[in-house]
Short mmCIF file of C-alpha atoms in Angstrom, two decimals:
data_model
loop_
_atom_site.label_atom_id
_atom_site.label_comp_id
_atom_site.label_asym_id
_atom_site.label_seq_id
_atom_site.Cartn_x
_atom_site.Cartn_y
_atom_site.Cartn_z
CA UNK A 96 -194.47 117.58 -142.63
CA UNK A 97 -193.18 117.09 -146.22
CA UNK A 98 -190.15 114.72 -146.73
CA UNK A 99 -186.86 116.58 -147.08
CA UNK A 100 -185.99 115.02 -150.44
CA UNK A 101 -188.13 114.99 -153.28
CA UNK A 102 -186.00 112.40 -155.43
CA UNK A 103 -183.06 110.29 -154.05
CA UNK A 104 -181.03 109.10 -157.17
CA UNK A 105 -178.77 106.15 -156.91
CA UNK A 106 -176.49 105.70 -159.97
CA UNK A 107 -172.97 105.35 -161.69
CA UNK A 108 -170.41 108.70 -161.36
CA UNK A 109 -169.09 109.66 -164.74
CA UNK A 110 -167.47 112.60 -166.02
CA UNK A 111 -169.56 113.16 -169.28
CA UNK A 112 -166.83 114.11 -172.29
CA UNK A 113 -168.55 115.07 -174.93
CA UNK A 114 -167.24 115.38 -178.46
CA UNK A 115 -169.04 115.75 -182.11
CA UNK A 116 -167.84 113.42 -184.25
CA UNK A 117 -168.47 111.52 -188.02
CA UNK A 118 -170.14 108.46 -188.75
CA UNK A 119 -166.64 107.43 -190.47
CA UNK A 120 -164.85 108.05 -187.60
CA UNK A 121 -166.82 105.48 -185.41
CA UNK A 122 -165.98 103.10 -187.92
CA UNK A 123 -162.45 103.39 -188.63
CA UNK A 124 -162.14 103.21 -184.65
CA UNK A 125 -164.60 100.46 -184.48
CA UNK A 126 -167.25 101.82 -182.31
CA UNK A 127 -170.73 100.51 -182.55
CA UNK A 128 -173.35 103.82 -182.93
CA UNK A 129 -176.02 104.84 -180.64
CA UNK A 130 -175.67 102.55 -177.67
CA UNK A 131 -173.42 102.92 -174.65
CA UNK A 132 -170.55 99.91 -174.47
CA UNK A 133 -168.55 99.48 -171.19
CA UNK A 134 -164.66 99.76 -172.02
CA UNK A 135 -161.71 98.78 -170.28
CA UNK A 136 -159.33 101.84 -169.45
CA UNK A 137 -156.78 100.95 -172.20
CA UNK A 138 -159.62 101.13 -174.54
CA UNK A 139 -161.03 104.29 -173.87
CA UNK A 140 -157.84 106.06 -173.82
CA UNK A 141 -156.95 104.88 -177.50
CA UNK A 142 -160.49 106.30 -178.18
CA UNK A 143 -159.04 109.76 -176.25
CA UNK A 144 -155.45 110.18 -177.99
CA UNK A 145 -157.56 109.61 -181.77
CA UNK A 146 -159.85 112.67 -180.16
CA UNK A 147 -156.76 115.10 -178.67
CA UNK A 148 -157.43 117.24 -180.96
CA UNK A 149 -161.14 117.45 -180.94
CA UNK A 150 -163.02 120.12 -178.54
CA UNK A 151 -164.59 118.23 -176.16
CA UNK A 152 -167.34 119.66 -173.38
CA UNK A 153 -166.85 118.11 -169.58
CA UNK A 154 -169.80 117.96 -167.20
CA UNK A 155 -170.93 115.67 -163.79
CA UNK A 156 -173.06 112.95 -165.71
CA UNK A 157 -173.95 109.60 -165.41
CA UNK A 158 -177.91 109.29 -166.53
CA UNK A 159 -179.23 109.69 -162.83
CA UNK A 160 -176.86 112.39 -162.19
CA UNK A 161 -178.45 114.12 -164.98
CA UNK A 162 -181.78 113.72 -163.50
CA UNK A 163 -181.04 114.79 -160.03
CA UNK A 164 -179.26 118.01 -161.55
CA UNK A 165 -183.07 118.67 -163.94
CA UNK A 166 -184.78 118.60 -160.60
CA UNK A 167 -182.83 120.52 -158.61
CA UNK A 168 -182.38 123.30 -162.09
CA UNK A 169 -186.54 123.07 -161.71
CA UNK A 170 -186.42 123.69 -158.20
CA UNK A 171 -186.98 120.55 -156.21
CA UNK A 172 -184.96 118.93 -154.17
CA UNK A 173 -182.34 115.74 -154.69
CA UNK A 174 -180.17 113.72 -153.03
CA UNK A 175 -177.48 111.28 -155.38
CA UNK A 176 -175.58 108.30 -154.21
CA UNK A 177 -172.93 107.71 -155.86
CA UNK A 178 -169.17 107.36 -155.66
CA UNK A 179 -166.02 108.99 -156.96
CA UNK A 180 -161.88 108.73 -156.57
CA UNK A 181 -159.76 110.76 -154.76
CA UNK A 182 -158.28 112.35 -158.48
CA UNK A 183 -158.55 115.47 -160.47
CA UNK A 184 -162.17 114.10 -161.77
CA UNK A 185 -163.12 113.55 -158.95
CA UNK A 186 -162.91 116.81 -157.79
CA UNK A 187 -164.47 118.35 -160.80
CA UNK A 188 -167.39 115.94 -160.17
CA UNK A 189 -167.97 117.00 -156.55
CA UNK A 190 -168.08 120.46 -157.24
CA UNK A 191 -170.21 120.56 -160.45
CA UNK A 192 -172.74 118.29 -158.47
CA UNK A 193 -172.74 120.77 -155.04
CA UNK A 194 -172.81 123.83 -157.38
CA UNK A 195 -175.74 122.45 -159.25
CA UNK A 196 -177.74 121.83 -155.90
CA UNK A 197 -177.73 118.28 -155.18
CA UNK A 198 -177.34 117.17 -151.56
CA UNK A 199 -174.67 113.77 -152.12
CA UNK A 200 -172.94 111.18 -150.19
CA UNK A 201 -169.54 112.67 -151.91
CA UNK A 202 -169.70 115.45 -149.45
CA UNK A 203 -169.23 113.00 -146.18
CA UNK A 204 -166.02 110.56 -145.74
CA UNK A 205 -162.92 110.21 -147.57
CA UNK A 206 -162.70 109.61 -151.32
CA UNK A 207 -160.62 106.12 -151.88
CA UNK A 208 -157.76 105.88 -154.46
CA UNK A 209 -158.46 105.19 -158.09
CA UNK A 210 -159.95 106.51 -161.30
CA UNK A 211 -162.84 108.63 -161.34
CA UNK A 212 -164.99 106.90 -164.07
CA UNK A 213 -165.48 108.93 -167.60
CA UNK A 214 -168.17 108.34 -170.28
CA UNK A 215 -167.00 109.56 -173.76
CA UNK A 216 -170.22 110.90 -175.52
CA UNK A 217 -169.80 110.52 -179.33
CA UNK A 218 -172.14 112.72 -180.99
CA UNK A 219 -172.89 112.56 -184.66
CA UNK A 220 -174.53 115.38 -187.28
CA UNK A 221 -177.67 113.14 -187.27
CA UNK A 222 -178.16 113.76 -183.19
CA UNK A 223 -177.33 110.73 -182.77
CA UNK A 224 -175.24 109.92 -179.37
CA UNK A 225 -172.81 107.09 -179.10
CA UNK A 226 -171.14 106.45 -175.84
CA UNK A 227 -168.16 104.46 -174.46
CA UNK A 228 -167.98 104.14 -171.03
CA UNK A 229 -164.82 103.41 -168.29
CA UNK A 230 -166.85 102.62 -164.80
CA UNK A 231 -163.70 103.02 -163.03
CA UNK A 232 -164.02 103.41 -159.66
CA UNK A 233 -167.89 103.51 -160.16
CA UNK A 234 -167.39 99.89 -160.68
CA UNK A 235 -167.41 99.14 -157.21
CA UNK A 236 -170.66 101.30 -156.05
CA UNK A 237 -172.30 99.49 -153.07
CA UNK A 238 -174.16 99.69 -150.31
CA UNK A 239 -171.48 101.23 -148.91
CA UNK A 240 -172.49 104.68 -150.44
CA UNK A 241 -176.19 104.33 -149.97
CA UNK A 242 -177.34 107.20 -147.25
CA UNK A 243 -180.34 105.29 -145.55
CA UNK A 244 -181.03 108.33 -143.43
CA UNK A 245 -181.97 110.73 -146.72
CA UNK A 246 -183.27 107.48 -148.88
CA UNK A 247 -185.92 107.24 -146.29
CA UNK A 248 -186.60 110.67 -146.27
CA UNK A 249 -187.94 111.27 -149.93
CA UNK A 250 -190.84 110.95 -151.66
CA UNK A 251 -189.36 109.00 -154.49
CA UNK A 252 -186.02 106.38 -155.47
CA UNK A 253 -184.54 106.64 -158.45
CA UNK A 254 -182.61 103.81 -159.86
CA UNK A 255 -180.74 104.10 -162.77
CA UNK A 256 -180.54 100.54 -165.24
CA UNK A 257 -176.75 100.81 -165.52
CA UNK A 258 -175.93 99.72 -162.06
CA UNK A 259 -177.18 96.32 -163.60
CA UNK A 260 -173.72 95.75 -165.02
CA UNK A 261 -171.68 96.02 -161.34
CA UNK A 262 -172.16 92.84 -158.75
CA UNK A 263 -172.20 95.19 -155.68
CA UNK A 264 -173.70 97.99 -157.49
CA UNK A 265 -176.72 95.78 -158.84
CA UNK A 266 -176.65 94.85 -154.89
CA UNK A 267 -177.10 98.21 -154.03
CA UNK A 268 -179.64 99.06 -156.27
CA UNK A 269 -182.00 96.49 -154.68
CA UNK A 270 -181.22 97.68 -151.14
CA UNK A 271 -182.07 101.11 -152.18
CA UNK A 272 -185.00 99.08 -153.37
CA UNK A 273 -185.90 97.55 -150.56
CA UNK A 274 -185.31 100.32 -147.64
CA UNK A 275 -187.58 102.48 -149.95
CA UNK A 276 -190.29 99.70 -149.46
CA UNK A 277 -189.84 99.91 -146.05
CA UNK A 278 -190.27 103.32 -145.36
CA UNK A 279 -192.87 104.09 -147.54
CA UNK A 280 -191.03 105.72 -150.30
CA UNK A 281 -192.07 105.41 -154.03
CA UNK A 282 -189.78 103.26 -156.16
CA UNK A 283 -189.17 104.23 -159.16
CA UNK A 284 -186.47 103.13 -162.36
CA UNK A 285 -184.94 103.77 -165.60
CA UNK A 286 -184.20 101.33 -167.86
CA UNK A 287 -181.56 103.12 -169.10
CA UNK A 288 -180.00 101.94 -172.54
CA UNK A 289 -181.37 99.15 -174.80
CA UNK A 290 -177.95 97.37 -174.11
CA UNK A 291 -178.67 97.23 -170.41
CA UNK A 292 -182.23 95.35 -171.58
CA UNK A 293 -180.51 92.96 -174.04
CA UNK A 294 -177.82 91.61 -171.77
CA UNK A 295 -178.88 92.37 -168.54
CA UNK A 296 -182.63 91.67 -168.54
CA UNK A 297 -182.21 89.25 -165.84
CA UNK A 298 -180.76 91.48 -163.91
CA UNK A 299 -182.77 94.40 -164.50
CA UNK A 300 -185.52 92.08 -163.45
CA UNK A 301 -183.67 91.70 -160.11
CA UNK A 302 -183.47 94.84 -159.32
CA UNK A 303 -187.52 95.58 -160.29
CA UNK A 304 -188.18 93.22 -157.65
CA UNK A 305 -191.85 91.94 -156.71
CA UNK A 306 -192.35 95.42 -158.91
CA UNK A 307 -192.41 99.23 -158.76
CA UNK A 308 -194.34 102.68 -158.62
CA UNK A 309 -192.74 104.07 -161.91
CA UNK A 310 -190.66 102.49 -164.40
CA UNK A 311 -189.52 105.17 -166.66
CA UNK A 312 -187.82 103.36 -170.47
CA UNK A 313 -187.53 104.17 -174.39
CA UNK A 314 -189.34 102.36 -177.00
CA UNK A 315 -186.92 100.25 -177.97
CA UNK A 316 -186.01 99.18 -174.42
CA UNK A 317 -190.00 98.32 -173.40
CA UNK A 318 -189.76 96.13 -176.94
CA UNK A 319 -186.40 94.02 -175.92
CA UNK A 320 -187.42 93.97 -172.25
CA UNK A 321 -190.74 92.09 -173.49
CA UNK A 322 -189.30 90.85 -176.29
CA UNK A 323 -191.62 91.80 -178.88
CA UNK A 324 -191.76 94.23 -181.96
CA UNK A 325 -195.84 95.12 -180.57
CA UNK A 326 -195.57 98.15 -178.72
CA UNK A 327 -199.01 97.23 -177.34
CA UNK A 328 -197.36 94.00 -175.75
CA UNK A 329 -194.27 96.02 -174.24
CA UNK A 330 -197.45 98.02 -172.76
CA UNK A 331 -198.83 95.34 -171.07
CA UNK A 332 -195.60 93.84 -169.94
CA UNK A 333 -194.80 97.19 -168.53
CA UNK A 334 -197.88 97.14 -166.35
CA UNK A 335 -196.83 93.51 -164.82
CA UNK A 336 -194.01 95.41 -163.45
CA UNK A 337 -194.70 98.63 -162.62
CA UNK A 338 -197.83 100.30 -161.28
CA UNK A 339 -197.45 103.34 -163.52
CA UNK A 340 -195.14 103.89 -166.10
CA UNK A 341 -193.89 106.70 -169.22
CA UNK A 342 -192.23 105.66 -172.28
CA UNK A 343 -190.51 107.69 -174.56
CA UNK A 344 -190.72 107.36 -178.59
CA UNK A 345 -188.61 110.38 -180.07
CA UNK A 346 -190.22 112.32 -182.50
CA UNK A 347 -193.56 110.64 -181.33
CA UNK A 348 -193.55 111.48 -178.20
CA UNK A 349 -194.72 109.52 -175.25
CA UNK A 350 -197.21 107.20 -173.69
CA UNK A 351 -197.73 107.71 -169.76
CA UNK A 352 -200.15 105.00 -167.43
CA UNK A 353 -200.92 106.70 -164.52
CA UNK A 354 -202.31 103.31 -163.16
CA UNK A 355 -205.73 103.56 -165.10
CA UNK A 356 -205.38 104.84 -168.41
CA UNK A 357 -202.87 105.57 -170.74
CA UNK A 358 -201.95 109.15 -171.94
CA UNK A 359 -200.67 109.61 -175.13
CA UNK A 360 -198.05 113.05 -175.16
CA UNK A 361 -197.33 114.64 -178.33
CA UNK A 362 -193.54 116.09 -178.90
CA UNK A 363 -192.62 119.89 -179.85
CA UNK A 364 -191.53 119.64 -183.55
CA UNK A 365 -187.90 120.70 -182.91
CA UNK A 366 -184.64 119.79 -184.77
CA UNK A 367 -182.51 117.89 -182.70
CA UNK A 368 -178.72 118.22 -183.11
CA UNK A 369 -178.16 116.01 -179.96
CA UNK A 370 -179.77 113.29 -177.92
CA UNK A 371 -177.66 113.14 -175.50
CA UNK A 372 -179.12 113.78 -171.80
CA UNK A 373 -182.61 113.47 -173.61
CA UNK A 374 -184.09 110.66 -171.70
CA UNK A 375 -182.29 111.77 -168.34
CA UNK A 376 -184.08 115.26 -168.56
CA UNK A 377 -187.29 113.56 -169.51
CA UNK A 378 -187.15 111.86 -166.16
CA UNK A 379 -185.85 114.74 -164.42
CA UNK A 380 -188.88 117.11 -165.56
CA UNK A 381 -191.33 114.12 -165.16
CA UNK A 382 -190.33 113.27 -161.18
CA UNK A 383 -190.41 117.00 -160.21
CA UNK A 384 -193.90 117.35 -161.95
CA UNK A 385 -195.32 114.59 -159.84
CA UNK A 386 -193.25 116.03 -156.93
CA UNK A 387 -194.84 118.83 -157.07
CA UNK A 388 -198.76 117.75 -157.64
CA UNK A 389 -198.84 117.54 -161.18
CA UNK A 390 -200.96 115.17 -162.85
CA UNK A 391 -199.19 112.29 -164.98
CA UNK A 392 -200.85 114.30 -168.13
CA UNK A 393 -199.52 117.85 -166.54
CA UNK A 394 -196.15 116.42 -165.51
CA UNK A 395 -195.67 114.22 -169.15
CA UNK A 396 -196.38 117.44 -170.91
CA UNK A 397 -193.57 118.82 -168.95
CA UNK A 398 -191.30 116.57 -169.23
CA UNK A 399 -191.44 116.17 -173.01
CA UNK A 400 -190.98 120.18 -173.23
CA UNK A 401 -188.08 119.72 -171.47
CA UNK A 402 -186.34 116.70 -173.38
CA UNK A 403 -187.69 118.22 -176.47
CA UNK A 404 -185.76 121.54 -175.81
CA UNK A 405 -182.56 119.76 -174.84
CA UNK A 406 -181.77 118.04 -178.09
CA UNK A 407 -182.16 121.57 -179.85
CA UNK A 408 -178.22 121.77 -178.01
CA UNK A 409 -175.10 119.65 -177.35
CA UNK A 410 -175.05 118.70 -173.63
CA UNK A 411 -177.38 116.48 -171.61
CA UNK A 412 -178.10 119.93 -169.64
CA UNK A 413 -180.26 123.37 -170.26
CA UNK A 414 -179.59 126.47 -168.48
CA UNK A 415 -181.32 127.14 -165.11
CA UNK A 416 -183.35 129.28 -166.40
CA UNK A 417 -184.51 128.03 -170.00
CA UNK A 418 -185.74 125.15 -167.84
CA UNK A 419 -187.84 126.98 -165.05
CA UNK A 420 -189.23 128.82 -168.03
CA UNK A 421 -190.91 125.43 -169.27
CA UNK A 422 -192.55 125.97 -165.46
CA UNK A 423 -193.05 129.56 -165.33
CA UNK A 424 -194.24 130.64 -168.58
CA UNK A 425 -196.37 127.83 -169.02
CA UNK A 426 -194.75 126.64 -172.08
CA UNK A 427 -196.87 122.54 -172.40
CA UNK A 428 -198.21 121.29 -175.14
#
């Protein structure tokens, strides 16, 4: 009998407000580009009233978020931890998750008092994405909100690398960790943002434990997290950690261990007009591949269709059914 979750995600609850923006306008507001940097409320909403009269796009995000939403789009089946306030946010996140398919701990208990956190997404006409990020409420994740019931119950954990920057969330993400080890159930990470790596290495360390099934991270992020400029000596570190693992390069593609050998995975040639979600889908498309019996090769061919088709588009999501077409019509590289 199969486990009723394929992926359990465990991660930070934001309301993803996206907005396209100019180079010149991160600087005259002082906003360092294409990294995510954790604000204070006051700060983020003088970064809102300079964007009033922007069009902005509002979606259920956080990076796992997006992840569990990709694998539920492609058909599998997730489960997200994660927690919310009792506001107008809130509700919107609730509903956009349970709409999208993803079983959640949201749907049980009462919501607490507070601010439903938000994550403005800055995107600029190179594709790059910039993002400034109020935890809120998401602040205090903890074990609190962990489901041990459904963790134990899937084939995989996903961790997202941002709960490094919360005490009790960071506590959380090791006893996600940990009951995963006990049951059985694959452990798997992202690294998440090469801030996370640069002032939370120790932390993210924590978290990786005595080490995992599947660490998923970016080029730069394997390069700060073994401090190095060789991408062959990220590689290596990578495997001290991690049985398997896939990193993503951009435009280059990937490189996937699936605990032997390592698989090199070309990119479509595509023009991307936004990064944002790119890495989250990657993930998404990757975990439901392996989910479903894919080899690493199969399932990193998969996944790099899929994060290759979402930066064609602003969002960190693809319609339903552009994404089951990457399945169906047989659309790898």
């Amino acid at each position: 009998m199969g486990n009723k979750y394929d992926v359990y995600g465990v991660g930070n609850a934001l309301v993803d407000i996206e907005y396209e923006v100019s180079p010149e306008l991160l600087q005259e507001l002082k906003i360092d580009k294409g990294v995510m940097t954790l604000l204070d409320e006051d700060s983020q909403n003088h970064i809102l009233e300079n964007l009033k009269n922007f069009h902005c796009h509002k979606s259920c995000g956080g990076s796992a978020a997006n992840t569990m939403v990709a694998i539920s789009q492609l058909g599998g089946k997730a489960f997200y931890s994660c927690k919310v306030a009792n506001d107008e946010f809130g509700d919107f996140y609730i509903e956009d998750l349970l709409n999208s398919q993803v079983d959640t701990n949201l749907k049980n208990g009462d919501r607490q008092s507070g601010i439903t956190g938000k994550c403005l997404v800055l995107v600029t006409p190179d594709a790059d994405r910039t993002m400034n990020t109020f935890l809120g409420i998401t602040g205090e994740f903890s074990t609190q909100e962990l489901v041990s019931s459904a963790l134990a119950d899937s084939e995989y954990v996903y961790i997202e690398g941002y709960l490094v920057t919360s005490p009790t969330a960071k506590e959380a993400a090791i006893k996600a960790r940990e009951i995963a080890e006990k049951a059985g159930v694959k452990t798997t990470m992202s690294l998440s943002d090469y801030n996370m790596v640069k002032f939370f290495k120790d932390g993210l360390l924590d978290i990786i434990g005595p080490g995992l099934d599947l660490i998923f991270a970016n080029e730069s992020e394997a390069l700060e997290l073994a401090d190095t400029q060789d991408f062959q000596v990220a590689v290596d570190k990578l495997k001290t950690l991690s049985k398997k693992f896939a990193i993503t390069r951009g435009a280059k593609g990937s490189v996937v261990f699936d605990g032997q050998k390592l698989i090199e995975i070309t990119a479509p040639q595509v023009k991307a007009v936004d990064t944002v979600g790119a890495g989250d889908m990657y993930a998404g498309a990757f975990l439901y591949g392996i989910t479903q019996g894919m080899s690493y090769e199969e399932a990193g061919k998969l996944a790099s269709a899929a994060a290759s088709k979402i930066v064609t588009s602003y969002g960190p999501r693809l319609k339903t059914e552009e994404l089951k077409a990457l399945v169906t019509q047989g659309k790898l590289i």
